[in-house]
PDB file of C-alpha atoms in Angstrom:
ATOM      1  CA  UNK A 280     130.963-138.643-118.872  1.00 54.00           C
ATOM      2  CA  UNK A 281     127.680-140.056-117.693  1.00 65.00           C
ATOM      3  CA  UNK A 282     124.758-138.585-119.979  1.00 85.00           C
ATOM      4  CA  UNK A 283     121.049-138.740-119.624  1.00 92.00           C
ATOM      5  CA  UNK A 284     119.211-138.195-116.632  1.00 93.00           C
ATOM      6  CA  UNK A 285     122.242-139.036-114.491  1.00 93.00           C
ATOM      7  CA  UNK A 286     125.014-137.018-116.118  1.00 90.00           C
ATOM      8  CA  UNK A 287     122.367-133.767-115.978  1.00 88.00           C
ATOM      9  CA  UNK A 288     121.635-134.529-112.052  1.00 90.00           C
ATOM     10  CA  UNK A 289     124.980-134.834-111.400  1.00 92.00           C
ATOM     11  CA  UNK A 290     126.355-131.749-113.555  1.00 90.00           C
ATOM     12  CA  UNK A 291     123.695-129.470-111.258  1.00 91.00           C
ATOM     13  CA  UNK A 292     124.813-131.262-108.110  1.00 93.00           C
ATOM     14  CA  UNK A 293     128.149-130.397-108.639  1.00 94.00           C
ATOM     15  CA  UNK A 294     127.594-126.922-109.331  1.00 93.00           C
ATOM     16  CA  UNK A 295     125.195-126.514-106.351  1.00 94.00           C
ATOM     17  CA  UNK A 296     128.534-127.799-103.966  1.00 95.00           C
ATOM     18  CA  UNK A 297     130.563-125.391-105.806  1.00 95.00           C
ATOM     19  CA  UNK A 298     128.076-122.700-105.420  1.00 95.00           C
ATOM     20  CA  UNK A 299     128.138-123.262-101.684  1.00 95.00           C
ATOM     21  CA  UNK A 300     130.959-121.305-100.580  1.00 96.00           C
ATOM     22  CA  UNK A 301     131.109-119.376 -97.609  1.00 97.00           C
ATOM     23  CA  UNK A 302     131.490-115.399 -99.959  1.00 97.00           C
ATOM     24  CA  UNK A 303     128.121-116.529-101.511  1.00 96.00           C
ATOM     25  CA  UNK A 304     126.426-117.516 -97.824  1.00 97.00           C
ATOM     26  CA  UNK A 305     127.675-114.302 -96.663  1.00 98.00           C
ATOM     27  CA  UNK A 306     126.208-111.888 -99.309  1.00 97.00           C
ATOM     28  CA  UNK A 307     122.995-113.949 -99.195  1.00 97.00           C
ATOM     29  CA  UNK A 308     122.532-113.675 -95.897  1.00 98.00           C
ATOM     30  CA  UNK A 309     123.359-109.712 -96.246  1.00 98.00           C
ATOM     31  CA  UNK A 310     120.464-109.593 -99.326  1.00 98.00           C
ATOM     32  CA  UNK A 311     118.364-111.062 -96.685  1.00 98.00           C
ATOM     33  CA  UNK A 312     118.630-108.837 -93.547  1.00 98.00           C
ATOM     34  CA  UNK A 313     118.835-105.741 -96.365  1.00 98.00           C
ATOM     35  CA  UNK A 314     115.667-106.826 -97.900  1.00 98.00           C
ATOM     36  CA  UNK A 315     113.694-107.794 -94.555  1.00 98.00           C
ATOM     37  CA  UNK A 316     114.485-104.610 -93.335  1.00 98.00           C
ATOM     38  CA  UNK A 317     113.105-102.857 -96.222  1.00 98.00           C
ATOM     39  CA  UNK A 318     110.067-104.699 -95.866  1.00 98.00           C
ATOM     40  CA  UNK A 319     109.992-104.309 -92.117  1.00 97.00           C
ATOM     41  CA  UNK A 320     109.804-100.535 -92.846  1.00 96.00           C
ATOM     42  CA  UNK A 321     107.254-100.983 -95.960  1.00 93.00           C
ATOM     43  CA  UNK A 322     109.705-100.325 -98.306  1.00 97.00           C
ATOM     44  CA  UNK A 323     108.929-102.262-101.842  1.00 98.00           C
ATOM     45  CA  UNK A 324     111.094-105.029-102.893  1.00 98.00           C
ATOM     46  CA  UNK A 325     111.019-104.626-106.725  1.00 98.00           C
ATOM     47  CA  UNK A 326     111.892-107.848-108.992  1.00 98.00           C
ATOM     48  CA  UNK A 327     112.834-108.068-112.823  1.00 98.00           C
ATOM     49  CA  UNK A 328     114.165-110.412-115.462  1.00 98.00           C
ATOM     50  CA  UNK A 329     113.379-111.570-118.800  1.00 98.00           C
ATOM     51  CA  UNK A 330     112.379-115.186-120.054  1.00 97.00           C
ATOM     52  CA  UNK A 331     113.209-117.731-117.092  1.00 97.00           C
ATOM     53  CA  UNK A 332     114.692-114.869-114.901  1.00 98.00           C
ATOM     54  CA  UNK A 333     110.897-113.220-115.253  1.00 98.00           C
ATOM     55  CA  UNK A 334     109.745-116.147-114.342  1.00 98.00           C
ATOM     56  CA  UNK A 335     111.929-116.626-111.505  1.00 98.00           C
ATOM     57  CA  UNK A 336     111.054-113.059-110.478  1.00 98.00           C
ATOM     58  CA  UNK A 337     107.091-113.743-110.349  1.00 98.00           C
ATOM     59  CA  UNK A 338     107.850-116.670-108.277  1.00 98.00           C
ATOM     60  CA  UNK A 339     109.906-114.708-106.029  1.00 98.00           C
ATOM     61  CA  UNK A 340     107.246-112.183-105.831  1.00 98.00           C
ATOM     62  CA  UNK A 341     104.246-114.921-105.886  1.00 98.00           C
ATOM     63  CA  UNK A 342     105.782-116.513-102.142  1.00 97.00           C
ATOM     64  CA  UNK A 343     106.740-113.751-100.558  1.00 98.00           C
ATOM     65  CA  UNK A 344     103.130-111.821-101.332  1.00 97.00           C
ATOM     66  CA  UNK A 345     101.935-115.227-100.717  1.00 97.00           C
ATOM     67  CA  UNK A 346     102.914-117.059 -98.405  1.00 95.00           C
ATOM     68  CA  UNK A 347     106.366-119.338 -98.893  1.00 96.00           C
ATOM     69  CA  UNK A 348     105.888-121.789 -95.385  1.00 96.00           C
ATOM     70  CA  UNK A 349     103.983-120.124 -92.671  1.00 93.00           C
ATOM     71  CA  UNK A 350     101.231-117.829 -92.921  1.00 94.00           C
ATOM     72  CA  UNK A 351     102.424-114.257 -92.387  1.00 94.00           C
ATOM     73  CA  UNK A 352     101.354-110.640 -93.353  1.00 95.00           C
ATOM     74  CA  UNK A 353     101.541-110.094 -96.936  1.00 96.00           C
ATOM     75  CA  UNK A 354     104.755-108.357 -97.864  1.00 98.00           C
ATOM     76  CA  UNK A 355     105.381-104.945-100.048  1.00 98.00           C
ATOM     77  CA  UNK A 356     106.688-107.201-102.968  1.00 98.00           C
ATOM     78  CA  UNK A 357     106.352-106.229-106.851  1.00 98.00           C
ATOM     79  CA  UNK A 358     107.375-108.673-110.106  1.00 98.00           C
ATOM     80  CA  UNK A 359     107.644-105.925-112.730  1.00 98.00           C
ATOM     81  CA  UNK A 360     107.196-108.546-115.461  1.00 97.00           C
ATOM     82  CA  UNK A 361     103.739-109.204-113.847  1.00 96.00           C
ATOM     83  CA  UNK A 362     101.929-106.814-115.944  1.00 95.00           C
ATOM     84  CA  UNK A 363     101.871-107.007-119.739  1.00 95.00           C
ATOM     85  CA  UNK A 364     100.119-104.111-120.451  1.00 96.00           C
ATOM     86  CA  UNK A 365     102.896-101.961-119.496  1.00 96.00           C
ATOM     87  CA  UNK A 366     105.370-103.813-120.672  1.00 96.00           C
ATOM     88  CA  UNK A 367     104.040-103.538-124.307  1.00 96.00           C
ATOM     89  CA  UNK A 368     102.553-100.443-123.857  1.00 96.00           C
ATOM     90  CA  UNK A 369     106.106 -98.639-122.856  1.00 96.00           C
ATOM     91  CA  UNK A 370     107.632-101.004-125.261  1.00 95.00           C
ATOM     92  CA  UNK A 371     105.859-100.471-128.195  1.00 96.00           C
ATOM     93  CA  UNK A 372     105.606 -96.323-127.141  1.00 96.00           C
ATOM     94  CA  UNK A 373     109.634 -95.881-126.341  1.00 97.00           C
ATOM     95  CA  UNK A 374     111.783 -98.792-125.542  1.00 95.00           C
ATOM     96  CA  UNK A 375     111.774-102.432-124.452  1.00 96.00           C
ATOM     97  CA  UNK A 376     115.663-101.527-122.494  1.00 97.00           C
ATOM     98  CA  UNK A 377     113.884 -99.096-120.553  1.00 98.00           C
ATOM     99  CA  UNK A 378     110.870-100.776-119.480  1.00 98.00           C
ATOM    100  CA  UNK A 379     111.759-101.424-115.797  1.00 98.00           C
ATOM    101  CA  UNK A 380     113.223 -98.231-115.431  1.00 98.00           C
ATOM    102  CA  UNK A 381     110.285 -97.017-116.337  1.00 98.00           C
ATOM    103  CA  UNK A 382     108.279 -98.940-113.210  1.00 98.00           C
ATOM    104  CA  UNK A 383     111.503 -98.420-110.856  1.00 98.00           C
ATOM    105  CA  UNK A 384     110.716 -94.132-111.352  1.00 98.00           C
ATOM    106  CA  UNK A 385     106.612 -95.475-110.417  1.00 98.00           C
ATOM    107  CA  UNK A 386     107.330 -97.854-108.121  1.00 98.00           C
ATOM    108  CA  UNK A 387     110.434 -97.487-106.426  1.00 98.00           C
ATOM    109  CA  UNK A 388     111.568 -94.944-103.195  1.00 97.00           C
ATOM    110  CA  UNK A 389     114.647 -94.576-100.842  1.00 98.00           C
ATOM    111  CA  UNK A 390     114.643 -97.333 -98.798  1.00 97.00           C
ATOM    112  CA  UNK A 391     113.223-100.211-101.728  1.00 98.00           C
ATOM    113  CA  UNK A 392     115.412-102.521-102.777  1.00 98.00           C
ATOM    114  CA  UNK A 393     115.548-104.018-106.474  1.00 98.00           C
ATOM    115  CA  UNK A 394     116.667-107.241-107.555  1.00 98.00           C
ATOM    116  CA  UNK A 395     117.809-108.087-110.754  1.00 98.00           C
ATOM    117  CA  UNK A 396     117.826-111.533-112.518  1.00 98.00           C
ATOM    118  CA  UNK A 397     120.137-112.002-115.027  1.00 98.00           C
ATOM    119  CA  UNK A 398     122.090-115.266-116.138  1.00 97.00           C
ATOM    120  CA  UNK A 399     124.639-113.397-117.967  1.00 97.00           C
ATOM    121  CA  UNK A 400     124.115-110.069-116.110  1.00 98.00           C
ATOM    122  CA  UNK A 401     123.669-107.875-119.511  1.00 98.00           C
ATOM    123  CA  UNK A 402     120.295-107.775-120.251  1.00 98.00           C
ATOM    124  CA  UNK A 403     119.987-104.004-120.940  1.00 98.00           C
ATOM    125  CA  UNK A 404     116.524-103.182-119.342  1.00 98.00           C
ATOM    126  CA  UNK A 405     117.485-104.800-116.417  1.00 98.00           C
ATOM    127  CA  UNK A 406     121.084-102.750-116.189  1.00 98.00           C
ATOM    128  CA  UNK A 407     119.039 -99.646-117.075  1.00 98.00           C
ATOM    129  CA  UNK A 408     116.460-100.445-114.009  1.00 98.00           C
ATOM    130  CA  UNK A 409     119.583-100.731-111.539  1.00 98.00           C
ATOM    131  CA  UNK A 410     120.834 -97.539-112.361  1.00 98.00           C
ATOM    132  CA  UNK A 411     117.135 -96.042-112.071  1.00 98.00           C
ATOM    133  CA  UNK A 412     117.065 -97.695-108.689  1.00 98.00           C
ATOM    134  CA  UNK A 413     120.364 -96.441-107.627  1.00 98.00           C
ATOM    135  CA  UNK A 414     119.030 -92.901-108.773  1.00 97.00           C
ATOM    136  CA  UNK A 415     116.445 -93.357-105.992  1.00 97.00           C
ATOM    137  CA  UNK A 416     118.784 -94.153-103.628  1.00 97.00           C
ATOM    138  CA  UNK A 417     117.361 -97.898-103.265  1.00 98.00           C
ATOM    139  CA  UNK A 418     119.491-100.932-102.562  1.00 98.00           C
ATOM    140  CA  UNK A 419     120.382-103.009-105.417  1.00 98.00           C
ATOM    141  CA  UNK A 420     121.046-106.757-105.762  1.00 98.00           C
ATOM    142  CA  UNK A 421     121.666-108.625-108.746  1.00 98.00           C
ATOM    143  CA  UNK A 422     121.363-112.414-109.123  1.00 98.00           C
ATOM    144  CA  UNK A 423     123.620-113.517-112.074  1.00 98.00           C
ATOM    145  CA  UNK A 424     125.970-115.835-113.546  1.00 97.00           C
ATOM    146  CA  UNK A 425     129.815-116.158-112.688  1.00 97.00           C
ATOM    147  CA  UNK A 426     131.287-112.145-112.964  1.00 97.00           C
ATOM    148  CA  UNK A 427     127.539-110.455-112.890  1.00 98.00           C
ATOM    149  CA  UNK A 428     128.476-109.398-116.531  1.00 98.00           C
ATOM    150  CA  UNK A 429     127.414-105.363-116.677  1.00 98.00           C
ATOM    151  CA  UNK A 430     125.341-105.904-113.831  1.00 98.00           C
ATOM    152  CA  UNK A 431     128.599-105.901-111.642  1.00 98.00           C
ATOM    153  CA  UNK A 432     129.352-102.257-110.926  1.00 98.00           C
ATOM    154  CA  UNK A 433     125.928-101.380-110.781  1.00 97.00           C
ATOM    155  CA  UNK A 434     124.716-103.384-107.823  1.00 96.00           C
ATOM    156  CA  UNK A 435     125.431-103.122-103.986  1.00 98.00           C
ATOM    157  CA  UNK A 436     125.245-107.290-103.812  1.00 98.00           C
ATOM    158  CA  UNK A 437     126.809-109.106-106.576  1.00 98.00           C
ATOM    159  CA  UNK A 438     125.122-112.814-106.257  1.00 98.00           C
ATOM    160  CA  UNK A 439     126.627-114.613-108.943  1.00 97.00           C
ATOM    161  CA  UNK A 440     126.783-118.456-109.497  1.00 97.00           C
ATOM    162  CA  UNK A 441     130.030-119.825-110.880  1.00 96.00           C
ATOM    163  CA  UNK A 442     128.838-120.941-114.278  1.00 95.00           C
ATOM    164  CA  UNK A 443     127.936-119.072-117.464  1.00 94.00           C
ATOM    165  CA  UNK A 444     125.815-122.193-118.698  1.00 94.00           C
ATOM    166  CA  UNK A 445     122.320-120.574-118.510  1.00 95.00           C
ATOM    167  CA  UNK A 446     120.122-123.773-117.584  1.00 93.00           C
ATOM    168  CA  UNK A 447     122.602-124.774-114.618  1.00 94.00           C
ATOM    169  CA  UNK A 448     122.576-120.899-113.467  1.00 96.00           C
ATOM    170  CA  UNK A 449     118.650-120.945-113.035  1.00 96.00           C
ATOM    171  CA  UNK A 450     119.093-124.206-111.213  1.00 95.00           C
ATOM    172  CA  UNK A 451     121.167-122.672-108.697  1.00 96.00           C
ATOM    173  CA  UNK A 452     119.252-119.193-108.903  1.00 97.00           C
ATOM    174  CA  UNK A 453     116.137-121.381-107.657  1.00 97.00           C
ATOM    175  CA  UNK A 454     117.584-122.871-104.328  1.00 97.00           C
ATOM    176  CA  UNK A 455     119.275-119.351-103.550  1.00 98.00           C
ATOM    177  CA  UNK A 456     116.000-117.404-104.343  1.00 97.00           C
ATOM    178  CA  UNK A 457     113.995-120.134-102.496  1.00 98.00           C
ATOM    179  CA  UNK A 458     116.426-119.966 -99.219  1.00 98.00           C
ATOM    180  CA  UNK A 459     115.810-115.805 -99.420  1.00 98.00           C
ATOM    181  CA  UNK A 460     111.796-116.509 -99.382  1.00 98.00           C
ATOM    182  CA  UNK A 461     112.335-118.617 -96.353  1.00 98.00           C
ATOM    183  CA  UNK A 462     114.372-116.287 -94.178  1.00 98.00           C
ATOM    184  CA  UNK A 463     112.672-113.409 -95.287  1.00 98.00           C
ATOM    185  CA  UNK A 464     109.691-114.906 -94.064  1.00 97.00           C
ATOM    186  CA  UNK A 465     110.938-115.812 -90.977  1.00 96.00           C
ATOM    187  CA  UNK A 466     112.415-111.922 -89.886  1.00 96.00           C
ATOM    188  CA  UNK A 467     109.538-110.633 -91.505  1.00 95.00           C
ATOM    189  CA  UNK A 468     106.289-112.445 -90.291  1.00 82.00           C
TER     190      UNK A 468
END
């Protein structure tokens, strides 16, 4: 086994072929036309995750508010990690699991779509913000590891990279998230 530099580079190479299969193309694709056509009828695209996946969510929400290649209108998009009033005000008040939730009911509407981040698909206030979402009859997509964990039977899109090693999962999760900024951008400009 080659270690260093080298061994890491090629350990996320090798999941990124793995990753490309045509099941994951296909619901990517589908989590792009469903969330461009959200957008396209200014419905919100709500994001969430903790740690890295919050992270990952703010960047999500950062290009596509933004700009990710081409300048475009601005587009209904919402990291609800972004704000850390509310997440320690409803945190310290009631309960960190229901914290997204919480901004899904304020946030959310028919039409929306939420997507979860989750390497292991069981983070509880993400799982309790699905089902909030799918209580407001939005779409719901969750971006996990291999299986989607609890995540699974909650979401309408199951993206889930075959690994349960968390760094090579958020790897992957980048250059998936990053294609979904680019052609959203491009049916949504």
């Amino acid at each position: 086994m080659t270690k260093g530099l080298t061994g890491h580079l090629e350990r996320a190479s090798a999941l990124l072929r793995k990753s490309n299969t045509p099941e994951l193309a296909k619901k990517l694709d589908e989590a792009v036309a469903r969330i461009s056509e959200a957008l396209q009828g200014d419905c919100p695209l709500l994001v969430c995750g903790n740690g890295g996946s919050a992270a990952d969510a703010m960047h999500i929400a950062g290009e596509l508010v933004g700009r990710f290649l081409k300048e475009r209108r601005a587009l209904n998009v919402l990291c609800l990690a972004d704000s850390p009033t509310v997440l320690t005000a409803w945190s310290n008040d009631y309960s960190y699991e229901t914290v997204f939730a919480r901004q899904v009911e304020a946030y959310g509407r028919p039409g929306g779509v939420l997507l979860g981040i989750s390497t292991s698909g069981n983070s509880q206030n993400v799982v309790a913000a699905m089902e909030a979402a799918k209580a407001k009859n939005m779409l719901t997509i969750a971006l996990t590891g291999q299986g989607g964990g609890q995540l699974a039977p909650l979401c309408d899109l199951l993206i889930d990279v075959p690994s349960r090693h968390t760094p090579d999962v958020q790897q992957v999760h980048v250059c998936l998230y990053h294609y979904l900024c680019e052609e959203v951008e491009k049916l949504c400009a």
